[in-house]
Amino acid sequence: MDLVSNSRLERVLKSGRFAVTAELDAPDSANPDDVYKNALVLSEVCDAINATDAAGANCHMSSMGCCALLTRAGYEPILQVGCRDRNRIAIQGDLLGAAAMGVNTVLCITGDDVSNGDQPEAKRVFDFDSIQLLQVVRTMRDKGVLLSGRKLSTKPRFFIGAVENPFAPPYDWRPLRLAKKAQAGAEFIQTQYCFDMPRFKQFMQRVCDLGLDKRVYILAGVGPLRSFKGAEFMRDRVPGVWIPDDLMHRMEKTPKNKQTTEGKQICIEIIQQVREIAGVAGVHVMAYRQEEMVADIIQKAGLLPRKINQN
Amino acid sequence: MSISPLKEARRAPGSEWLKNHPRFLEQTYLISKRFIAKTYPWMQKLSPRIANKLMVRSEEVLKGWAFNCQMCGQCILHSTGMTCPMNCPKNLRNGPCGGVRHNGNCEVMPDMPCVWVQAWERSQHMTVYVNDIQTLQPPVNRSLQGTSSWANMLDGKDMQTPKGWG
């Protein structure tokens, strides 16, 4: 196996196994135990844990902070690097720091806008866009230089990821934009929440036609709906999430006290469906503040055990 | 407390009619590029200061009206369907973010059509630069903000990328 990093996710994907990643919700706390409590549940059921970077522009413990704690305890975190809050100098510095702490995997994202977060008065940075960021990370790793051209005495060894949203317009450009990300350095992709299966199948068909499934590993984003109200909120208020009407009806006609179970069942069904789609290399499970449920979903979807040979 | 969304990107409405005729615009671009390449060196010989001022001012007025130009100083309009990417509240240069709404509007400004949805549609109607939207655009050189992209194009300044870029 030709490996570019020490990333466990890279090993899983390159060995041809179906990968599972999950999102850790960064705490509103300065207590490391709050991170470990969440990570403990996830680490048993997934190959790598995404440490979010102020998701939804809501301020939480930073991705850097979470990753520092996670690597210290031997977990396999994915550092999420957003372009919203930091300029190019800060980002490159953080990447070096992360690599030095033992972070092996990074995920380059644009970032949700500040207007959706808890501090909409904040200044947006967006010095890079996610695609430029990808190329900068790859150049740091492969050529061992900063954007300025200054040499690094030790190169950061990262497995590099990006995100894609097949469910947002312009739909026919999305696969080509994925190609641009692959060209810039993306090696794996985590998608936005998959609820609209016909749309996702169409997207994956085009991705395979372009041969992109051979160039990047695609992890389909999935997650449980907590309730009908929660589903409505996600569809209308969370940027980039789309839930088709048939799923909304299914949630609505379920009695209130059973909606959480139904949402979980839908998630398991979606995982089973995406596994059958050509070009899908894994799933990325996102469940805001419901880590216990993630473990249950992954188990019921038949994705356990996850232990692999560490070599 | 809800904060009213971005003001800066709404400054001038631009000309929607013009922007919806990208093929006409790309021809205009080709012609004006040739015209400026011929006249600018002469202007510079007469007075570099006035030549520069004239370029900045005319760009502010013309492109400001037509494209709501933000004067980034490194124009890529012809590779973005003649839709200014600096009007995107996230200043993206390589395509849309994942937050585009189901109706094709902007995540940040719900009433504004996504700059990149428009750019994509318009670019597909172009003939010369139809595939340029797939080009990987380097990071913005923020030090060129407020300067003339025409002058920077002729000097080659707009194409200079940092040493560690690719």
Coordinates of C-alpha atoms in Angstrom, one line a residue:
Chain A
M1 CA 0.0 0.0 0.0
D2 CA 1.3 3.4 -1.0
L3 CA 0.6 5.7 2.0
V4 CA 1.0 9.4 2.2
S5 CA 0.4 9.7 5.9
N6 CA 0.0 7.8 9.2
S7 CA -3.8 8.3 9.0
R8 CA -5.9 5.4 10.1
L9 CA -8.6 6.6 7.7
E10 CA -6.2 6.4 4.8
R11 CA -5.3 2.8 5.7
V12 CA -8.9 1.7 6.0
L13 CA -9.8 3.3 2.7
K14 CA -6.8 2.1 0.8
S15 CA -7.2 -1.4 2.1
G16 CA -10.6 -1.4 0.4
R17 CA -12.7 -1.5 3.6
F18 CA -15.9 0.5 4.0
A19 CA -14.9 3.4 6.2
V20 CA -16.9 5.0 9.0
T21 CA -16.2 8.5 10.4
A22 CA -18.2 10.4 12.9
E23 CA -18.5 13.9 14.1
L24 CA -17.6 15.0 17.6
D25 CA -19.5 17.9 18.9
A26 CA -17.0 20.3 20.5
P27 CA -18.1 21.2 24.0
D28 CA -18.9 24.7 25.3
S29 CA -16.5 24.0 28.1
A30 CA -12.8 24.2 29.1
N31 CA -12.9 20.8 30.6
P32 CA -11.0 18.1 28.7
D33 CA -13.3 15.4 30.1
D34 CA -16.1 16.8 28.1
V35 CA -14.2 16.0 24.9
Y36 CA -13.1 12.6 26.1
K37 CA -16.6 11.6 27.2
N38 CA -17.9 12.2 23.6
A39 CA -14.9 10.7 22.0
L40 CA -15.0 7.5 24.0
V41 CA -18.4 6.5 22.6
L42 CA -17.4 7.3 19.0
S43 CA -13.9 5.8 19.0
E44 CA -15.2 2.3 19.3
V45 CA -17.4 2.5 16.3
C46 CA -15.5 4.6 13.8
D47 CA -12.2 4.9 12.0
A48 CA -11.7 8.6 12.6
I49 CA -13.4 11.4 14.5
N50 CA -14.1 14.8 13.0
A51 CA -13.4 17.6 15.3
T52 CA -15.6 20.4 14.0
D53 CA -14.4 23.9 13.5
A54 CA -17.1 26.1 15.0
A55 CA -19.8 24.3 13.0
G56 CA -22.7 26.5 11.9
A57 CA -20.5 29.4 13.0
N58 CA -21.4 28.7 16.6
C59 CA -18.5 29.2 18.9
H60 CA -17.3 26.0 20.7
M61 CA -13.9 24.6 21.7
S62 CA -11.7 24.8 18.6
S63 CA -10.9 21.9 16.3
M64 CA -7.3 22.5 17.2
G65 CA -8.0 22.2 20.9
C66 CA -10.1 19.1 20.5
C67 CA -7.5 17.5 18.2
A68 CA -4.8 18.2 20.8
L69 CA -6.7 16.4 23.4
L70 CA -7.7 13.6 21.2
T71 CA -4.2 12.8 19.9
R72 CA -2.9 13.0 23.4
A73 CA -5.3 10.2 24.4
G74 CA -4.5 8.1 21.3
Y75 CA -7.6 8.8 19.3
E76 CA -7.6 9.4 15.5
P77 CA -9.0 12.9 14.9
I78 CA -9.7 14.7 11.7
L79 CA -8.8 18.4 12.0
Q80 CA -11.4 20.5 10.3
V81 CA -9.9 23.7 8.8
G82 CA -12.5 26.3 7.8
C83 CA -11.7 29.4 5.8
R84 CA -14.2 31.6 7.7
D85 CA -12.3 32.5 10.8
R86 CA -8.6 32.6 9.9
N87 CA -6.4 34.1 7.3
R88 CA -3.7 32.2 5.4
I89 CA -0.9 32.9 7.9
A90 CA -3.0 31.5 10.8
I91 CA -4.1 28.5 8.8
Q92 CA -0.6 27.4 7.7
G93 CA 0.7 27.9 11.2
D94 CA -2.1 25.8 12.7
L95 CA -1.5 23.0 10.2
L96 CA 2.1 22.8 11.3
G97 CA 1.1 22.7 14.9
A98 CA -1.5 20.1 14.2
A99 CA 1.0 17.8 12.4
A100 CA 3.4 18.2 15.3
M101 CA 0.8 17.1 17.7
G102 CA 0.1 13.9 15.7
V103 CA -2.9 14.9 13.6
N104 CA -2.8 12.8 10.5
T105 CA -5.9 13.8 8.7
V106 CA -7.3 17.2 7.7
L107 CA -10.5 18.3 6.2
C108 CA -10.6 21.5 4.2
I109 CA -13.9 23.4 4.2
T110 CA -15.2 26.8 3.3
G111 CA -17.3 27.1 6.5
D112 CA -20.8 28.2 7.2
D113 CA -21.4 31.9 7.2
V114 CA -21.2 33.9 10.4
S115 CA -24.8 35.1 9.9
N116 CA -26.0 31.6 10.9
G117 CA -24.0 31.4 14.1
D118 CA -24.3 32.7 17.7
Q119 CA -22.2 35.8 16.9
P120 CA -23.5 37.2 13.6
E121 CA -21.6 40.5 14.3
A122 CA -18.3 38.8 13.6
K123 CA -16.0 39.7 10.7
R124 CA -15.9 37.1 7.9
V125 CA -12.3 36.2 6.8
F126 CA -12.5 33.9 3.8
D127 CA -8.9 34.7 2.8
F128 CA -8.7 31.4 1.0
D129 CA -11.5 29.4 -0.4
S130 CA -11.6 25.6 0.3
I131 CA -10.0 24.7 -3.0
Q132 CA -7.1 27.0 -2.6
L133 CA -6.7 25.7 0.9
L134 CA -6.5 22.2 -0.4
Q135 CA -3.7 23.0 -2.8
V136 CA -1.8 24.8 -0.1
V137 CA -2.0 21.8 2.3
R138 CA -0.9 19.5 -0.4
T139 CA 2.0 21.7 -1.4
M140 CA 3.1 21.9 2.3
R141 CA 3.0 18.1 2.4
D142 CA 4.5 17.2 -0.9
K143 CA 7.0 20.0 -1.5
G144 CA 7.6 21.0 2.0
V145 CA 7.1 24.7 1.5
L146 CA 4.8 27.4 2.8
L147 CA 2.7 29.4 0.4
S148 CA 5.4 32.0 0.4
G149 CA 7.9 29.5 -0.8
R150 CA 9.8 29.3 2.6
K151 CA 11.1 25.8 3.2
L152 CA 9.8 23.6 6.1
S153 CA 12.5 21.5 7.8
T154 CA 9.9 18.7 8.4
K155 CA 6.9 18.2 6.1
P156 CA 3.5 17.7 7.7
R157 CA 2.2 14.3 6.6
F158 CA -1.5 14.7 6.1
F159 CA -4.2 12.7 4.5
I160 CA -6.2 15.4 2.9
G161 CA -10.0 15.7 2.7
A162 CA -12.7 18.0 1.4
V163 CA -16.4 18.2 1.5
E164 CA -19.0 18.4 -1.2
N165 CA -22.7 19.1 -1.3
P166 CA -24.5 17.2 -4.1
F167 CA -27.8 18.5 -2.9
A168 CA -27.3 22.2 -3.5
P169 CA -27.5 24.0 -6.9
P170 CA -26.0 24.2 -9.4
Y171 CA -26.4 20.4 -9.5
D172 CA -24.7 19.7 -12.8
W173 CA -21.6 21.6 -11.7
R174 CA -21.2 19.7 -8.4
P175 CA -19.4 16.7 -9.9
L176 CA -17.1 19.0 -11.9
R177 CA -16.4 21.0 -8.8
L178 CA -15.4 17.7 -7.1
A179 CA -13.0 17.2 -9.9
K180 CA -11.5 20.6 -9.2
K181 CA -11.1 19.6 -5.5
A182 CA -9.4 16.3 -6.6
Q183 CA -7.1 18.3 -8.8
A184 CA -6.3 20.7 -5.9
G185 CA -5.3 17.8 -3.6
A186 CA -8.4 16.2 -2.1
E187 CA -7.9 12.5 -1.4
F188 CA -11.2 11.8 0.4
I189 CA -14.6 13.6 0.4
Q190 CA -17.2 13.8 3.1
T191 CA -20.6 14.8 1.7
Q192 CA -23.4 16.8 3.2
Y193 CA -26.3 14.9 4.7
C194 CA -27.8 12.4 2.2
F195 CA -31.6 12.3 2.4
D196 CA -32.4 12.8 -1.3
M197 CA -31.3 9.4 -2.7
P198 CA -32.3 9.9 -6.3
R199 CA -30.2 13.1 -6.4
F200 CA -27.3 11.3 -4.7
K201 CA -27.4 8.4 -7.1
Q202 CA -27.4 10.8 -10.0
F203 CA -24.5 12.7 -8.6
M204 CA -22.5 9.4 -8.0
Q205 CA -23.3 8.2 -11.5
R206 CA -21.7 11.4 -12.9
V207 CA -18.8 11.1 -10.5
C208 CA -18.1 7.6 -11.7
D209 CA -18.5 8.6 -15.3
L210 CA -15.8 11.2 -14.8
G211 CA -13.6 8.6 -13.1
L212 CA -13.5 10.6 -9.9
D213 CA -14.3 7.6 -7.7
K214 CA -10.9 6.3 -8.6
R215 CA -9.2 9.5 -7.6
V216 CA -11.0 10.3 -4.4
Y217 CA -12.7 8.2 -1.7
I218 CA -16.2 9.4 -1.2
L219 CA -17.8 9.1 2.2
A220 CA -21.6 9.8 2.2
G221 CA -22.8 12.0 5.0
V222 CA -25.6 10.6 7.0
G223 CA -27.4 11.3 10.3
P224 CA -30.6 10.7 12.2
L225 CA -33.5 13.1 12.3
R226 CA -34.5 13.7 15.9
S227 CA -38.1 14.6 15.2
F228 CA -40.4 16.1 12.6
K229 CA -39.8 19.6 14.1
G230 CA -36.0 18.9 14.0
A231 CA -36.3 17.8 10.4
E232 CA -38.1 21.0 9.5
F233 CA -35.5 23.0 11.3
M234 CA -32.7 21.2 9.4
R235 CA -34.3 21.6 6.1
D236 CA -35.2 25.3 6.5
R237 CA -32.4 26.7 8.7
V238 CA -29.3 24.6 8.3
P239 CA -27.4 25.8 5.2
G240 CA -27.1 23.2 2.5
V241 CA -29.3 20.5 4.0
W242 CA -32.2 19.3 1.9
I243 CA -34.8 16.7 3.0
P244 CA -37.3 15.5 0.3
D245 CA -41.0 15.6 1.0
D246 CA -41.5 11.9 1.2
L247 CA -39.2 11.7 4.2
M248 CA -40.8 14.7 5.8
H249 CA -44.2 13.0 5.4
R250 CA -42.8 9.8 6.9
M251 CA -41.6 11.7 9.9
E252 CA -44.8 13.8 10.2
K253 CA -47.2 10.8 10.3
T254 CA -45.1 9.0 12.9
P255 CA -46.5 9.6 16.5
K256 CA -44.4 12.1 18.4
N257 CA -42.9 9.7 20.9
K258 CA -41.7 7.4 18.2
Q259 CA -40.2 10.0 15.9
T260 CA -36.7 9.6 17.3
T261 CA -36.7 5.9 16.6
E262 CA -38.1 6.5 13.2
G263 CA -35.4 9.0 12.4
K264 CA -32.8 6.5 13.5
Q265 CA -34.4 3.8 11.3
I266 CA -34.4 6.1 8.3
C267 CA -30.7 6.8 8.9
I268 CA -29.9 3.0 9.0
E269 CA -31.8 2.5 5.8
I270 CA -29.9 5.3 4.1
I271 CA -26.6 3.8 5.2
Q272 CA -27.7 0.5 3.7
Q273 CA -28.7 2.2 0.5
V274 CA -25.6 4.2 0.0
R275 CA -23.4 1.1 0.6
E276 CA -25.0 -0.3 -2.6
I277 CA -24.0 2.7 -4.7
A278 CA -20.9 2.4 -6.9
G279 CA -18.1 4.7 -5.8
V280 CA -19.2 5.1 -2.2
A281 CA -16.2 4.2 0.0
G282 CA -17.7 4.9 3.4
V283 CA -20.1 6.9 5.5
H284 CA -19.7 10.0 7.7
V285 CA -22.1 10.0 10.6
M286 CA -23.3 13.4 11.9
A287 CA -25.6 13.5 14.9
Y288 CA -25.5 16.7 16.8
R289 CA -25.2 16.0 20.6
Q290 CA -26.3 12.4 20.1
E291 CA -23.1 10.4 20.3
E292 CA -24.8 7.4 21.9
M293 CA -27.1 7.2 19.0
V294 CA -24.3 7.2 16.5
A295 CA -22.9 4.0 18.1
D296 CA -26.2 2.3 17.9
I297 CA -26.8 3.3 14.3
I298 CA -23.4 2.1 13.2
Q299 CA -24.0 -1.2 14.9
K300 CA -27.5 -1.7 13.5
A301 CA -26.3 -0.8 10.0
G302 CA -23.9 -3.8 10.3
L303 CA -20.7 -1.8 10.2
L304 CA -19.0 -3.3 13.2
P305 CA -16.4 -4.4 14.3
R306 CA -14.1 -1.6 13.2
K307 CA -10.7 -2.7 14.7
I308 CA -8.0 -3.0 12.0
N309 CA -4.4 -4.1 12.1
Q310 CA -2.5 -1.1 13.1
N311 CA 0.2 -1.7 10.5
Chain B
M1 CA -30.8 40.1 17.9
S2 CA -30.7 39.6 14.2
I3 CA -28.1 41.4 12.1
S4 CA -29.1 42.6 8.7
P5 CA -27.0 40.8 6.1
L6 CA -24.1 42.2 4.2
K7 CA -24.4 45.7 2.8
E8 CA -21.3 45.9 0.7
A9 CA -22.3 43.4 -1.9
R10 CA -25.5 45.3 -2.6
R11 CA -23.9 48.6 -3.4
A12 CA -24.8 48.8 -7.1
P13 CA -27.4 46.7 -8.9
G14 CA -25.2 46.3 -12.0
S15 CA -26.9 45.6 -15.2
E16 CA -28.7 42.3 -15.2
W17 CA -29.5 42.6 -18.9
L18 CA -25.9 43.0 -19.8
K19 CA -24.8 40.1 -17.6
N20 CA -27.4 37.9 -19.2
H21 CA -25.7 38.3 -22.5
P22 CA -22.3 36.7 -21.7
R23 CA -21.4 36.0 -25.3
F24 CA -21.7 39.7 -26.1
L25 CA -19.6 40.5 -23.0
E26 CA -16.8 38.1 -23.9
Q27 CA -16.5 39.7 -27.3
T28 CA -16.4 43.1 -25.6
Y29 CA -13.8 41.8 -23.3
L30 CA -11.6 40.6 -26.2
I31 CA -11.9 43.9 -28.0
S32 CA -11.3 46.1 -25.0
K33 CA -8.3 44.0 -24.0
R34 CA -6.8 44.7 -27.4
F35 CA -7.7 48.4 -27.2
I36 CA -6.2 48.9 -23.7
A37 CA -3.1 46.9 -24.6
K38 CA -2.5 49.4 -27.4
T39 CA -3.4 52.7 -25.7
Y40 CA -2.2 52.2 -22.1
P41 CA 1.6 52.2 -22.9
W42 CA 1.1 55.5 -24.8
M43 CA -0.9 56.9 -21.9
Q44 CA 1.9 55.8 -19.5
K45 CA 4.5 57.5 -21.6
L46 CA 2.6 60.8 -21.4
S47 CA 2.0 60.6 -17.7
P48 CA 2.1 57.4 -15.6
R49 CA 0.2 59.1 -12.8
I50 CA -2.7 60.3 -14.9
A51 CA -2.7 57.0 -16.9
N52 CA -3.1 55.0 -13.7
K53 CA -5.8 57.3 -12.3
L54 CA -7.7 57.1 -15.5
M55 CA -7.6 53.4 -15.5
V56 CA -8.7 53.0 -11.9
R57 CA -11.5 55.5 -12.3
S58 CA -12.9 54.2 -15.5
E59 CA -12.8 50.7 -14.1
E60 CA -14.6 51.8 -11.0
V61 CA -17.3 53.5 -13.0
L62 CA -17.7 51.1 -15.9
K63 CA -17.2 47.7 -14.2
G64 CA -18.8 49.0 -11.1
W65 CA -22.0 49.7 -13.0
A66 CA -21.9 46.6 -15.2
F67 CA -20.7 44.0 -12.7
N68 CA -20.8 45.6 -9.3
C69 CA -17.0 45.3 -9.4
Q70 CA -15.3 45.2 -6.0
M71 CA -11.9 46.4 -7.4
C72 CA -10.0 43.3 -6.3
G73 CA -7.4 44.3 -9.0
Q74 CA -7.1 40.8 -10.5
C75 CA -10.2 40.4 -12.6
I76 CA -11.3 36.9 -13.6
L77 CA -14.7 37.9 -15.0
H78 CA -14.2 36.1 -18.3
S79 CA -13.6 32.8 -16.5
T80 CA -16.7 33.2 -14.2
G81 CA -19.4 33.7 -16.8
M82 CA -18.9 37.5 -16.6
T83 CA -20.3 37.4 -13.0
C84 CA -18.1 39.0 -10.4
P85 CA -17.0 36.4 -7.9
M86 CA -16.1 39.1 -5.3
N87 CA -19.8 39.7 -5.0
C88 CA -20.0 36.3 -3.3
P89 CA -20.2 37.2 0.4
K90 CA -17.5 34.5 1.0
N91 CA -15.3 35.9 -1.7
L92 CA -15.0 32.4 -3.3
R93 CA -13.1 32.2 -6.5
N94 CA -13.4 28.5 -7.4
G95 CA -17.1 27.8 -7.3
P96 CA -20.1 27.8 -5.0
C97 CA -20.0 26.8 -1.3
G98 CA -22.3 24.1 0.0
G99 CA -24.7 26.5 1.5
V100 CA -26.6 27.5 -1.7
R101 CA -30.3 27.4 -1.0
H102 CA -32.7 25.0 -2.7
N103 CA -34.1 27.9 -4.8
G104 CA -30.6 28.8 -6.0
N105 CA -30.2 31.8 -3.7
C106 CA -27.3 32.8 -1.5
E107 CA -26.8 31.3 2.0
V108 CA -25.9 34.7 3.4
M109 CA -28.3 36.9 1.6
P110 CA -31.5 34.9 1.1
D111 CA -33.0 37.3 -1.5
M112 CA -29.9 37.4 -3.7
P113 CA -29.4 34.7 -6.4
C114 CA -26.1 32.8 -5.7
V115 CA -23.3 34.4 -7.6
W116 CA -22.0 31.0 -8.6
V117 CA -25.3 29.6 -9.8
Q118 CA -25.5 32.6 -12.2
A119 CA -21.8 32.3 -13.1
W120 CA -22.3 28.7 -14.0
E121 CA -25.4 29.3 -16.2
R122 CA -23.8 32.3 -17.9
S123 CA -20.5 30.6 -18.5
Q124 CA -22.2 27.7 -20.3
H125 CA -23.5 30.2 -22.8
M126 CA -20.1 31.5 -23.7
T127 CA -18.1 30.3 -26.7
V128 CA -14.5 31.4 -26.1
Y129 CA -14.3 31.0 -22.3
V130 CA -16.9 28.3 -21.7
N131 CA -14.4 25.9 -20.0
D132 CA -12.5 28.6 -18.0
I133 CA -14.8 28.2 -15.1
Q134 CA -13.0 24.9 -14.4
T135 CA -9.7 26.7 -13.9
L136 CA -8.2 26.5 -10.5
Q137 CA -7.9 30.1 -9.3
P138 CA -5.0 31.0 -7.0
P139 CA -5.6 32.8 -3.7
V140 CA -6.5 36.5 -4.0
N141 CA -3.6 38.9 -3.7
R142 CA -5.2 41.3 -1.2
S143 CA -2.5 43.9 -1.8
L144 CA -4.0 44.6 -5.2
Q145 CA -7.3 45.7 -3.7
G146 CA -8.3 49.1 -5.2
T147 CA -5.9 49.0 -8.1
S148 CA -6.7 48.7 -11.8
S149 CA -7.0 45.1 -13.0
W150 CA -6.5 46.3 -16.5
A151 CA -3.1 47.9 -15.6
N152 CA -2.3 44.8 -13.5
M153 CA -3.1 42.5 -16.5
L154 CA -0.7 44.5 -18.8
D155 CA 2.0 44.5 -16.1
G156 CA 1.4 40.8 -15.5
K157 CA 0.9 41.5 -11.8
D158 CA -2.5 39.8 -11.7
M159 CA -1.0 36.5 -12.7
Q160 CA 1.8 36.5 -10.2
T161 CA 1.3 33.8 -7.6
P162 CA 3.3 33.2 -4.4
K163 CA 6.3 31.0 -4.8
G164 CA 4.8 28.1 -2.9
W165 CA 1.6 28.0 -5.0
G166 CA 1.6 24.7 -6.8

